mmCIF file of C-alpha atoms in Angstrom:
data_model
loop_
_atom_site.group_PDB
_atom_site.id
_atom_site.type_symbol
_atom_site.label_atom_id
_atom_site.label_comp_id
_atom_site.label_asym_id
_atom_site.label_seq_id
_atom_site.Cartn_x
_atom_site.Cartn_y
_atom_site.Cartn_z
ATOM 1 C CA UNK M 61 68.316 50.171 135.701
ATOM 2 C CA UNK M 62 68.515 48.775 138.915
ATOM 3 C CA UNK M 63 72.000 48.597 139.605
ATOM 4 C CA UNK M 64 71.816 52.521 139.428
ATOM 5 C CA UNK M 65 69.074 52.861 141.080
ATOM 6 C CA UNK M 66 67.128 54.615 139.101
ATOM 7 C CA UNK M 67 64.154 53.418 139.716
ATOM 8 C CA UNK M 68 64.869 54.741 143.432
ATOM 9 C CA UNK M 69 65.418 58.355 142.083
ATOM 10 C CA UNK M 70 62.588 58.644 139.588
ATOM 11 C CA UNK M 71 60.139 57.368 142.875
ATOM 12 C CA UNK M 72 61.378 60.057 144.756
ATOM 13 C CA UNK M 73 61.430 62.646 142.032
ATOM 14 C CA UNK M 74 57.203 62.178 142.594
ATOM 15 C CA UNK M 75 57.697 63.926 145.486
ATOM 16 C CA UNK M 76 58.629 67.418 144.196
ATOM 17 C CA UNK M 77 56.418 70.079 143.183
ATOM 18 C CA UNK M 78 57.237 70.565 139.319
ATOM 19 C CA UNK M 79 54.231 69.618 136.961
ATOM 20 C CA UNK M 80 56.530 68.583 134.398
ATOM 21 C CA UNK M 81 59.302 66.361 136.022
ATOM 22 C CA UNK M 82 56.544 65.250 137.678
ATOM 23 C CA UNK M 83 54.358 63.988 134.260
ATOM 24 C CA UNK M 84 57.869 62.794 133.027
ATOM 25 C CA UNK M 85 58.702 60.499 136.256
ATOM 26 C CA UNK M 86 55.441 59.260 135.828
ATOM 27 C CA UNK M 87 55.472 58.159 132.391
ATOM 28 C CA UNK M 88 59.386 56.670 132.415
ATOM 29 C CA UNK M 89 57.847 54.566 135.627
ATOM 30 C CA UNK M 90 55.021 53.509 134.039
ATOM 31 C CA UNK M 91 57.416 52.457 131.015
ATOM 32 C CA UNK M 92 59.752 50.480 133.069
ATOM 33 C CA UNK M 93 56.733 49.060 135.411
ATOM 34 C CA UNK M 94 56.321 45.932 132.739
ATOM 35 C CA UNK M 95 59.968 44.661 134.015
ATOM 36 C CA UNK M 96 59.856 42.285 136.876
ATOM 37 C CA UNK M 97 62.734 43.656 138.566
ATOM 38 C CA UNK M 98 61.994 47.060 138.046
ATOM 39 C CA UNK M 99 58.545 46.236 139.364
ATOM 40 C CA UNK M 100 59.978 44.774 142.308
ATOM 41 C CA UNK M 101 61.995 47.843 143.229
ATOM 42 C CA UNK M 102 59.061 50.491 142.419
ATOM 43 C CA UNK M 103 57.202 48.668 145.216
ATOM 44 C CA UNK M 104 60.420 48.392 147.616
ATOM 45 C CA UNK M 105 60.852 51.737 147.236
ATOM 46 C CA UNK M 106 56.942 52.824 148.178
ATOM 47 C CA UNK M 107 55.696 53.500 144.972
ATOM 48 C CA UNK M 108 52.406 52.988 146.317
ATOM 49 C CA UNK M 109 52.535 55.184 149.566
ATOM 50 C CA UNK M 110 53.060 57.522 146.676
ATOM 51 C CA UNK M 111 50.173 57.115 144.778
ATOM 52 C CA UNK M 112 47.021 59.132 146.443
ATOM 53 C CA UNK M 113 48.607 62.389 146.019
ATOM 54 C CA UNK M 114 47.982 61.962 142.285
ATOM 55 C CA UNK M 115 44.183 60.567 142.777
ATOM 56 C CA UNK M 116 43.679 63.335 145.037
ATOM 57 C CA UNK M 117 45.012 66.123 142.165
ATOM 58 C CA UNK M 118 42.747 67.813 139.386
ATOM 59 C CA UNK M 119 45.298 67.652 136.520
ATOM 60 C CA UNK M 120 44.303 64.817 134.276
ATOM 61 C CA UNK M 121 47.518 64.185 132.968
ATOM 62 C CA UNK M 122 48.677 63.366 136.665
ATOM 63 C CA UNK M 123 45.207 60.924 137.114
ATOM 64 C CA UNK M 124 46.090 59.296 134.054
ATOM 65 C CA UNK M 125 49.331 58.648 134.058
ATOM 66 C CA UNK M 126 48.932 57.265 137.840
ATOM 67 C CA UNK M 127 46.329 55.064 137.238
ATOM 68 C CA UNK M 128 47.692 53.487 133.992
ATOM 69 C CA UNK M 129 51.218 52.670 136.182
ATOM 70 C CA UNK M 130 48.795 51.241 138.893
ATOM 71 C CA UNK M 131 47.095 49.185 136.578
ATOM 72 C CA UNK M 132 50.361 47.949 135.357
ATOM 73 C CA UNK M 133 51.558 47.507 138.976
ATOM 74 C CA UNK M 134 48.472 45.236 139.701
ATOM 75 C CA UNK M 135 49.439 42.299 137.951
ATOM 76 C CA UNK M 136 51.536 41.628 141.117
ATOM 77 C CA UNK M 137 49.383 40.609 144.464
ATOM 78 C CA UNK M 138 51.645 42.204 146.778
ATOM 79 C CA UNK M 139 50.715 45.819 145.239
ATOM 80 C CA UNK M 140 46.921 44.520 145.148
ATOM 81 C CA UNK M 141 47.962 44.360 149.116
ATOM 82 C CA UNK M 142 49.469 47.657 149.135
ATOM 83 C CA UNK M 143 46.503 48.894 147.066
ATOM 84 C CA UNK M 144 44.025 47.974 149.700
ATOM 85 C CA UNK M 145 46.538 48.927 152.731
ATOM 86 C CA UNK M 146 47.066 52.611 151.419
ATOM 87 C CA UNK M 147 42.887 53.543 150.787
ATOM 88 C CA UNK M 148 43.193 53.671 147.028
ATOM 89 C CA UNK M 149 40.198 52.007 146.496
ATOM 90 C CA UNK M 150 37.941 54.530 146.890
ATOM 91 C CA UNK M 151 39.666 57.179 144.809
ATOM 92 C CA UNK M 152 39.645 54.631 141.942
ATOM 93 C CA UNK M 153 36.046 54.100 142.189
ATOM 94 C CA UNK M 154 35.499 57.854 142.171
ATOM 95 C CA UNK M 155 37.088 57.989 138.832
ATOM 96 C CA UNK M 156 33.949 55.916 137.364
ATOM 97 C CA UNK M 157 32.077 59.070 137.744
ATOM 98 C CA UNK M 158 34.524 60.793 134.697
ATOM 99 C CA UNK M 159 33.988 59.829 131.650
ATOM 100 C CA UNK M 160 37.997 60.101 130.663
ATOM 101 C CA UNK M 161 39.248 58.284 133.201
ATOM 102 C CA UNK M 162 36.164 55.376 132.929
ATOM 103 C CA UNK M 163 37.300 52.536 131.209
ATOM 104 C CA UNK M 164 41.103 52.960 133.262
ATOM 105 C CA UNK M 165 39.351 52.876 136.463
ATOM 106 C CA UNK M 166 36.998 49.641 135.711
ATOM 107 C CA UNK M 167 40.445 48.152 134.597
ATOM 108 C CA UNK M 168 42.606 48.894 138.005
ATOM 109 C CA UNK M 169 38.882 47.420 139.825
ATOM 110 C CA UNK M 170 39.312 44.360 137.758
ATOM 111 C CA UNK M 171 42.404 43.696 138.439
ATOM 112 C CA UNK M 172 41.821 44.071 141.667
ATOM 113 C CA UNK M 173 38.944 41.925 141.869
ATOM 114 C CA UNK M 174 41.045 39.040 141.322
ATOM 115 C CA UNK M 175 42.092 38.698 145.078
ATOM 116 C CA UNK M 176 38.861 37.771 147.763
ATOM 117 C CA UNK M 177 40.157 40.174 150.534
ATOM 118 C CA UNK M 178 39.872 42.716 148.280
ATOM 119 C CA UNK M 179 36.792 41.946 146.480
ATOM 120 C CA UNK M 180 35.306 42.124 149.983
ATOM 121 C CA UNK M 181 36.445 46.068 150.465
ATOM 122 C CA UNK M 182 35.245 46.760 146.725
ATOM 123 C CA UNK M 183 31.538 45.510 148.101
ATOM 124 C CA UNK M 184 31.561 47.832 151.032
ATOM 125 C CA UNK M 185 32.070 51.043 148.625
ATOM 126 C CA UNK M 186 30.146 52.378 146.352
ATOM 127 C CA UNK M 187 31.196 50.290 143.067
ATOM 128 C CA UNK M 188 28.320 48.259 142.839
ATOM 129 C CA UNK M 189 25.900 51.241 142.928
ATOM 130 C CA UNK M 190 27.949 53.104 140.395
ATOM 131 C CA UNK M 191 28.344 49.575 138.038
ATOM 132 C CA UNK M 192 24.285 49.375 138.445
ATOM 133 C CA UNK M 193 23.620 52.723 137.174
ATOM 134 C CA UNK M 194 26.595 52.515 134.503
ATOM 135 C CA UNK M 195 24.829 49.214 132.900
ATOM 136 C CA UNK M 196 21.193 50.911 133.400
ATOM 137 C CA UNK M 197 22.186 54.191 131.658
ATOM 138 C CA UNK M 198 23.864 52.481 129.115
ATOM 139 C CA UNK M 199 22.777 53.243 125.809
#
């Protein structure tokens, strides 16, 4: 995979406009994501810078198959960095207000959570409100 770079065209295929290549890049990505190497190139090539656009969209399938290759892309600290560095936080902690997307969202902010800097940033928005009233409504 990486000696073709393939990994370099399916990141730029993210770029284009067509729903479906689009859905498919996404979910080969998100496939290959659990390979160190591959990892390693997906965030050489700017994966990340990447990302918002899909946080940002209304299609679900787009949110959720972003945010499950960010979650697996958060295992590794430097795209925790690149997390932080690109203003993905906040999107992700607007996805605790859907129900759908929920339980993906308190997973990325987990993750997250694991390095200071960042738990710092997480304070500052509006996750612990939104945790609060999540445990208080709780049934």
């Amino acid at each position: 995979m990486t000696k073709r770079n393939i990994i370099g065209f399916l990141v730029r295929m993210l770029e284009r406009n067509n729903g479906n290549l689009i859905v498919l890049a996404l979910y080969f990505l998100k496939k290959l994501s659990i390979i160190s190497d591959c990892k390693d190139q997906m965030l050489k090539n700017g994966i990340i810078e990447r990302m918002p656009r899909f946080f940002k969209n209304q299609n679900p399938a787009f949110v959720n198959l972003a945010l499950r290759l960010l979650i697996n892309l958060s295992f590794d600290n430097a795209a925790k960095v690149a997390v932080k560095e690109k203003g993905i936080i906040p999107y992700i902690v607007d996805m605790l207000k859907i129900n759908e997307l929920r339980l993906l969202a308190l997973i990325e902010l987990y993750l997250l959570s694991y390095n200071d800097k960042i738990r710092n940033d997480l304070a500052i928005t509006d996750l612990p409100i939104l945790v609060y009233q999540l445990i208080h409504n709780f049934p």
